[in-house]
Short mmCIF file of C-alpha atoms and ligand atoms in Angstrom, two decimals:
data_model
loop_
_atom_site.label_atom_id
_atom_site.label_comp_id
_atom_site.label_asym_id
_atom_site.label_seq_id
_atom_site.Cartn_x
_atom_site.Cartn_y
_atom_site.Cartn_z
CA UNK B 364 -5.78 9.53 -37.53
CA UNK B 365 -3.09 7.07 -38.14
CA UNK B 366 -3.95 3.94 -36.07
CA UNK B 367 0.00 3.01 -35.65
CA UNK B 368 0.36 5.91 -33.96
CA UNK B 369 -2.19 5.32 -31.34
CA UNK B 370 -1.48 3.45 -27.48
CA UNK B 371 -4.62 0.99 -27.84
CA UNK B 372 -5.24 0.09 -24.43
CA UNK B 373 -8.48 -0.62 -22.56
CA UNK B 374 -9.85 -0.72 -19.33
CA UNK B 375 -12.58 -2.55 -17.54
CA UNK B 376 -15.81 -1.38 -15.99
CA UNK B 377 -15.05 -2.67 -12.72
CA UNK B 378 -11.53 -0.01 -13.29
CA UNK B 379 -14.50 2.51 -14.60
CA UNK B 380 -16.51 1.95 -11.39
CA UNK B 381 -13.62 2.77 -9.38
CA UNK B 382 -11.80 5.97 -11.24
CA UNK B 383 -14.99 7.58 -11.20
CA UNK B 384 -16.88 6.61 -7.81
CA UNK B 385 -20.14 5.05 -9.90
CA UNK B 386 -22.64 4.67 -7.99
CA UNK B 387 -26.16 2.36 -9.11
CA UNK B 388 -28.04 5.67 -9.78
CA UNK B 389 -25.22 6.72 -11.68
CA UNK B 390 -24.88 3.62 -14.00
CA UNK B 391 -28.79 3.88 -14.25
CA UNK B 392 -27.91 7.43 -16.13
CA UNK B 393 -27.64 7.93 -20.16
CA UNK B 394 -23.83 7.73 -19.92
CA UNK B 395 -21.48 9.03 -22.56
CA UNK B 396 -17.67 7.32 -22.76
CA UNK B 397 -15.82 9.88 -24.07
CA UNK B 398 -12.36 8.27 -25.43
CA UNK B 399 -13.42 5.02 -24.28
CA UNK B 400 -11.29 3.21 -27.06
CA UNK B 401 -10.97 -0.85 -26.68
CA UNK B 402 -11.91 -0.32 -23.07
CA UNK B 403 -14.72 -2.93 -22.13
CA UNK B 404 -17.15 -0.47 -20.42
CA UNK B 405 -19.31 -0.26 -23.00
CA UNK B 406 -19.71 -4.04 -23.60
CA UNK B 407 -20.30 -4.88 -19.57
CA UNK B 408 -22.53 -2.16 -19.14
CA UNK B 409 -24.98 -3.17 -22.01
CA UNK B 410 -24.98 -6.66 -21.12
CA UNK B 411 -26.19 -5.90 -18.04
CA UNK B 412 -29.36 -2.96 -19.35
CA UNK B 413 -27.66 0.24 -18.78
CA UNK B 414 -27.22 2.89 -21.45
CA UNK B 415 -23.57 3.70 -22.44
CA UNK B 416 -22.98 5.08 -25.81
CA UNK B 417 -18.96 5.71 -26.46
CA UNK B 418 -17.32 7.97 -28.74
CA UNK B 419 -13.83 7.56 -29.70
CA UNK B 420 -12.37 8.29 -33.13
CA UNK B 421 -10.89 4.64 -33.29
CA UNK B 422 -13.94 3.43 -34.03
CA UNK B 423 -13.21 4.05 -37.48
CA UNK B 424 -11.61 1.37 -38.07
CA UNK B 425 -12.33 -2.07 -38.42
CA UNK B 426 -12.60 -5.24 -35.37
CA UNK B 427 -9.50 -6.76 -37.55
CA UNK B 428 -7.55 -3.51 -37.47
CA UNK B 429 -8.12 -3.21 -33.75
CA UNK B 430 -7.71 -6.51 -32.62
CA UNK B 431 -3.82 -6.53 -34.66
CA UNK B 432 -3.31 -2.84 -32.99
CA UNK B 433 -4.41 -3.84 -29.30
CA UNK B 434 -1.52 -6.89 -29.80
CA UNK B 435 1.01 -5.10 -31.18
CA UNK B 436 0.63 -2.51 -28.06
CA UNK B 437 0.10 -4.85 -25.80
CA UNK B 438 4.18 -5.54 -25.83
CA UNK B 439 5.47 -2.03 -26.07
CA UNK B 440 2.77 -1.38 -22.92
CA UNK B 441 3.23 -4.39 -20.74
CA UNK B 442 7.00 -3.49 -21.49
CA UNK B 443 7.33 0.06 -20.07
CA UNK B 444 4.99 -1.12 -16.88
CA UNK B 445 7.92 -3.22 -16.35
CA UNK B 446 10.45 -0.85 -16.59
CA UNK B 447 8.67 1.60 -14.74
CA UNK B 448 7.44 -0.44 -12.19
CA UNK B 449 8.07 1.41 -9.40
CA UNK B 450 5.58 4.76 -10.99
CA UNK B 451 2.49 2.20 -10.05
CA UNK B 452 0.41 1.42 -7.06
CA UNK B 453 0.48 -2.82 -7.24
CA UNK B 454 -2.67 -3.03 -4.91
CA UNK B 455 -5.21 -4.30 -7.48
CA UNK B 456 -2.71 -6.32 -9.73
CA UNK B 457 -0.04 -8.35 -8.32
CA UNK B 458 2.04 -7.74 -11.32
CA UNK B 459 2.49 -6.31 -15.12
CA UNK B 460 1.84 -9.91 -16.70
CA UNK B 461 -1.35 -9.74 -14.47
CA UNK B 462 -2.15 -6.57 -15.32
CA UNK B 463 -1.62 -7.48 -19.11
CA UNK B 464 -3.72 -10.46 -18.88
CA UNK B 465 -7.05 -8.56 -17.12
CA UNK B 466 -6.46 -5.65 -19.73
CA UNK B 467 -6.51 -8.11 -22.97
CA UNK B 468 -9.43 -9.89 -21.56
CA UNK B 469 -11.17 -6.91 -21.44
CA UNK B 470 -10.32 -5.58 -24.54
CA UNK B 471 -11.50 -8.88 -25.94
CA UNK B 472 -15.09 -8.63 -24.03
CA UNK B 473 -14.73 -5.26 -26.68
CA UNK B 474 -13.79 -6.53 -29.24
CA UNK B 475 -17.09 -9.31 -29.42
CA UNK B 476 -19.20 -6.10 -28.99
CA UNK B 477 -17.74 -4.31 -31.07
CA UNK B 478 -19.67 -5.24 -34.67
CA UNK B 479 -22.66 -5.33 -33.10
CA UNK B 480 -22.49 -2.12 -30.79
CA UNK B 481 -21.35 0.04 -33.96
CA UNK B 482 -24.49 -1.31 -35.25
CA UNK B 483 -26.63 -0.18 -32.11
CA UNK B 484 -24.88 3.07 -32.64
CA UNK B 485 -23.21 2.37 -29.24
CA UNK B 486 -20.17 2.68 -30.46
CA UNK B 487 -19.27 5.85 -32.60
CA UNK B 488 -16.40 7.41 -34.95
CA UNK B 489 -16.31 11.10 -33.11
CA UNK B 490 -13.81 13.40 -32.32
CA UNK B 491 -13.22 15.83 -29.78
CA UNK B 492 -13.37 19.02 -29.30
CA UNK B 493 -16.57 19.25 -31.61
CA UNK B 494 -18.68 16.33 -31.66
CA UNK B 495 -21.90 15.72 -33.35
CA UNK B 496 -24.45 15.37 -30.49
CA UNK B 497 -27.40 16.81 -28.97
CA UNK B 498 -27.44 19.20 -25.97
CA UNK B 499 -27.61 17.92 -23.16
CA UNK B 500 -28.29 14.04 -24.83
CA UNK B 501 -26.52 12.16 -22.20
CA UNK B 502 -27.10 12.94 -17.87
CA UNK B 503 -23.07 11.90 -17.04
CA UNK B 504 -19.94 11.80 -19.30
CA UNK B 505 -16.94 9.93 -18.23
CA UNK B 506 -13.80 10.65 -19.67
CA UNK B 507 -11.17 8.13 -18.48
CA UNK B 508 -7.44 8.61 -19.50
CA UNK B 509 -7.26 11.06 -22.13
CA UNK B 510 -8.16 14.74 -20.84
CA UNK B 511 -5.17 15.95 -18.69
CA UNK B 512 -3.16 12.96 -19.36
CA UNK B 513 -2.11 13.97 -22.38
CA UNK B 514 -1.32 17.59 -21.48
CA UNK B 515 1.38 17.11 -23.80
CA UNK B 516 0.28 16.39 -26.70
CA UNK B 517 -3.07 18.61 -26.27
CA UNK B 518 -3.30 22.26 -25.70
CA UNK B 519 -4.73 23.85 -23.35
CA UNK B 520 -7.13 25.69 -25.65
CA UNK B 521 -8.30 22.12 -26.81
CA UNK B 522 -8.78 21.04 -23.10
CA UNK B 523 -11.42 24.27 -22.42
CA UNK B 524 -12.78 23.66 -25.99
CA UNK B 525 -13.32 20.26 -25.20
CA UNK B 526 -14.85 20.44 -21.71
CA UNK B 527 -16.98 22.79 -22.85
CA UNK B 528 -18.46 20.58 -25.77
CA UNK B 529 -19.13 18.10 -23.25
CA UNK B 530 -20.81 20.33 -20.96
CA UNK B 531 -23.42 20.87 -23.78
CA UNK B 532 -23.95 17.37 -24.26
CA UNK B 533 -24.00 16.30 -20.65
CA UNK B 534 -25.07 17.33 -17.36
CA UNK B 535 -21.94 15.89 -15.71
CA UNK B 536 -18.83 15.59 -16.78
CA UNK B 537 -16.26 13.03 -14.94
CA UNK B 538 -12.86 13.53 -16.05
CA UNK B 539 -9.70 10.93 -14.32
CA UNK B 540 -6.74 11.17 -14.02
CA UNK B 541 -5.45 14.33 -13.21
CA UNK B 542 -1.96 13.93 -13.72
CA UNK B 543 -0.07 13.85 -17.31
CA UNK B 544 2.13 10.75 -18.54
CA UNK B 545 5.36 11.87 -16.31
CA UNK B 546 3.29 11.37 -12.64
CA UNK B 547 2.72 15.23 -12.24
CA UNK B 548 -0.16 16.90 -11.98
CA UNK B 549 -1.65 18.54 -15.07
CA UNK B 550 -1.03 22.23 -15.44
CA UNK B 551 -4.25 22.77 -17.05
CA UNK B 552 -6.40 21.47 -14.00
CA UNK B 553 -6.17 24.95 -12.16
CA UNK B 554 -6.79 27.36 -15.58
CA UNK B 555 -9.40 24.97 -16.39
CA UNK B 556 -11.13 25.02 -12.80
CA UNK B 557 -10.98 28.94 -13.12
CA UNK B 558 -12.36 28.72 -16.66
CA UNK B 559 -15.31 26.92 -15.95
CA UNK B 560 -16.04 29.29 -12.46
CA UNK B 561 -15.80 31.96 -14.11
CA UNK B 562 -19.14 31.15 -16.39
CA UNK B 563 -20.47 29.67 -13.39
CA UNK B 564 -20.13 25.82 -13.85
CA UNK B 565 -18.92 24.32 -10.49
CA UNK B 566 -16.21 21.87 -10.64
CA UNK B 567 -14.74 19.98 -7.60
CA UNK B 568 -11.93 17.63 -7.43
CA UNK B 569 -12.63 14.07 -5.44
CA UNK B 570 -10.71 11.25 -4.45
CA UNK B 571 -11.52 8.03 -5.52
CA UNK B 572 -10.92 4.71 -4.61
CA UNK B 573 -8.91 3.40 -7.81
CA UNK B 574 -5.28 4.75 -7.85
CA UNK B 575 -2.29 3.03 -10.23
CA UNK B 576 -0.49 5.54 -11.24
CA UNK B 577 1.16 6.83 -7.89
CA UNK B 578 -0.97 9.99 -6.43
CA UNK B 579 -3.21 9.38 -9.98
CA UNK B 580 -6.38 8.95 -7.41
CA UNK B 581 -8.76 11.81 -8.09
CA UNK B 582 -11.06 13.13 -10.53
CA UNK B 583 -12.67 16.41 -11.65
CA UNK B 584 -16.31 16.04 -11.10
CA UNK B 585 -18.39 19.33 -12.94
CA UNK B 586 -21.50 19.83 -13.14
CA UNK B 587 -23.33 21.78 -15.96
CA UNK B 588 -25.91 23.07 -13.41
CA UNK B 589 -24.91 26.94 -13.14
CA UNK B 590 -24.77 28.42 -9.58
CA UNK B 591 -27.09 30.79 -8.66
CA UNK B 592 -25.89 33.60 -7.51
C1 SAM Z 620 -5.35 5.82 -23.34
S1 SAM Z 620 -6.80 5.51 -24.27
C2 SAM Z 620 -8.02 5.37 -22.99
C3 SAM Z 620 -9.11 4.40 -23.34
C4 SAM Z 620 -10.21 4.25 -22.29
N1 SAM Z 620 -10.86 5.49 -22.00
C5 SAM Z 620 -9.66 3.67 -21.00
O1 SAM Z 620 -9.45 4.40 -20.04
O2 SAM Z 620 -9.42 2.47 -20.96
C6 SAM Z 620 -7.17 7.15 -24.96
C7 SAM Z 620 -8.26 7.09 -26.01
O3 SAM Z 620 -8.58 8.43 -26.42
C8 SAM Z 620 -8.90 8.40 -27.79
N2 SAM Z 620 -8.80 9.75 -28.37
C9 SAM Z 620 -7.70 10.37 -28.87
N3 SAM Z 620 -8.02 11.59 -29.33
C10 SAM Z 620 -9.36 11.75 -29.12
C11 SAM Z 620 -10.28 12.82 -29.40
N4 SAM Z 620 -9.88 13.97 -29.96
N5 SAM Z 620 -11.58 12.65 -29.06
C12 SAM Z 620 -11.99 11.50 -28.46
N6 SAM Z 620 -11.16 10.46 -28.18
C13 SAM Z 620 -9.86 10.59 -28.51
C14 SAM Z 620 -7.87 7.43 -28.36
O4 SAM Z 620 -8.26 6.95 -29.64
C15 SAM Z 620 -7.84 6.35 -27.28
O5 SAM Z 620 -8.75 5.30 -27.56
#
């Protein structure tokens, strides 16, 4: 992985909370960030005694090397929210410069942790679609902006490969958005739905409270517990 080629760009638990309808039982859970990146999840959960362990393979590289990525994205981002201005929902920042400003303070809080949470093992160097956990080590995995998102850039084969690796790891997997980069849904969300029924995992979509990209408010919610039929 070549960090210049990666969009460093983080988002808060509070943004976390509300992309994947948390609720206290759920942030009492053995959570797994999958993708989390410079978001600041990780480093407000801790603080405040829950259990979040992220993987992302970022994390191979060093507070320094983040810290000069997250800055020199931070322009090119703020940049095309601008341009684009009209793809967003402005109902929980005013603005892009506000927008900017909560993300980098954020991805600050992330940075502090960083060091210390690599340490803890909180923070670890792992790729998907094959990671190198335990079944069924964590009760809920949230995957926030990368699955469907980047239908682009990742096959569909790497989408089922991937959900099912985190179906052995967790019991729940919470995957938002839904949509890819260009505002339309993903095509992989129905083959993948199909997919997982047809081995018997149950997978619903729900509509959450958090929506910035326009019509970007809903998540895939699936649950490793196999129907009985
Ligand atoms: C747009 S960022 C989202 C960061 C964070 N989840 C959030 O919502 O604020 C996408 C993240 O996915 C990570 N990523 C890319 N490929 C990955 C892979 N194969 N497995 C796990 N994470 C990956 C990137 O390094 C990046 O940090």
């Amino acid at each position: 992985m070549k960090l210049n080629e990666v969009v460093l760009w983080g988002r808060t638990a509070k943004e976390y909370e509300s992309m994947f309808s948390l609720s206290e039982a759920d942030l009492n859970c053995r959570i797994l960030g999958c993708g989390d990146g410079p978001a600041s999840f990780n480093a407000e959960m801790t603080s405040l005694g829950h259990s979040v362990t992220s993987i992302d393979p970022i994390y191979q590289f060093s507070t320094e090397q983040i810290r000069q990525r997250v800055q020199e994205t931070y322009e090119t981002v703020i940049s095309q929210v601008k341009q684009n201005s009209h793809s967003y929902v402005w109902k929980n920042f005013r603005d892009a410069n506000e927008l900017g400003q909560a993300r980098l303070a954020g991805m600050k809080r992330f940075l502090l942790d960083y060091e210390g949470g690599q340490a803890e093992q909180r923070y670890q160097c792992q790729s998907l679609p094959s990671l190198e956990l335990a079944d069924g080590q964590f009760e809920l995995c949230l995957c926030s902006h990368l699955l469907f998102l980047y239908s682009e850039q990742l096959s569909l084969d790497f989408h089922i490969a991937s959900v099912t690796e985190l179906l052995r790891v967790a019991q729940e997997i919470r995957i938002f958005p839904l949509l890819g980069l260009d505002g339309d849904k993903s095509p992989y969300l129905e083959p993948i739905i199909k997919k997982l029924a047809s081995k018997g995992f149950e997978a619903q979509i729900q509509s959450v409270a958090y929506e910035f990209q326009k019509g970007g408010n809903q998540m895939l919610k699936i649950s490793r517990q196999q129907s009985v039929i």
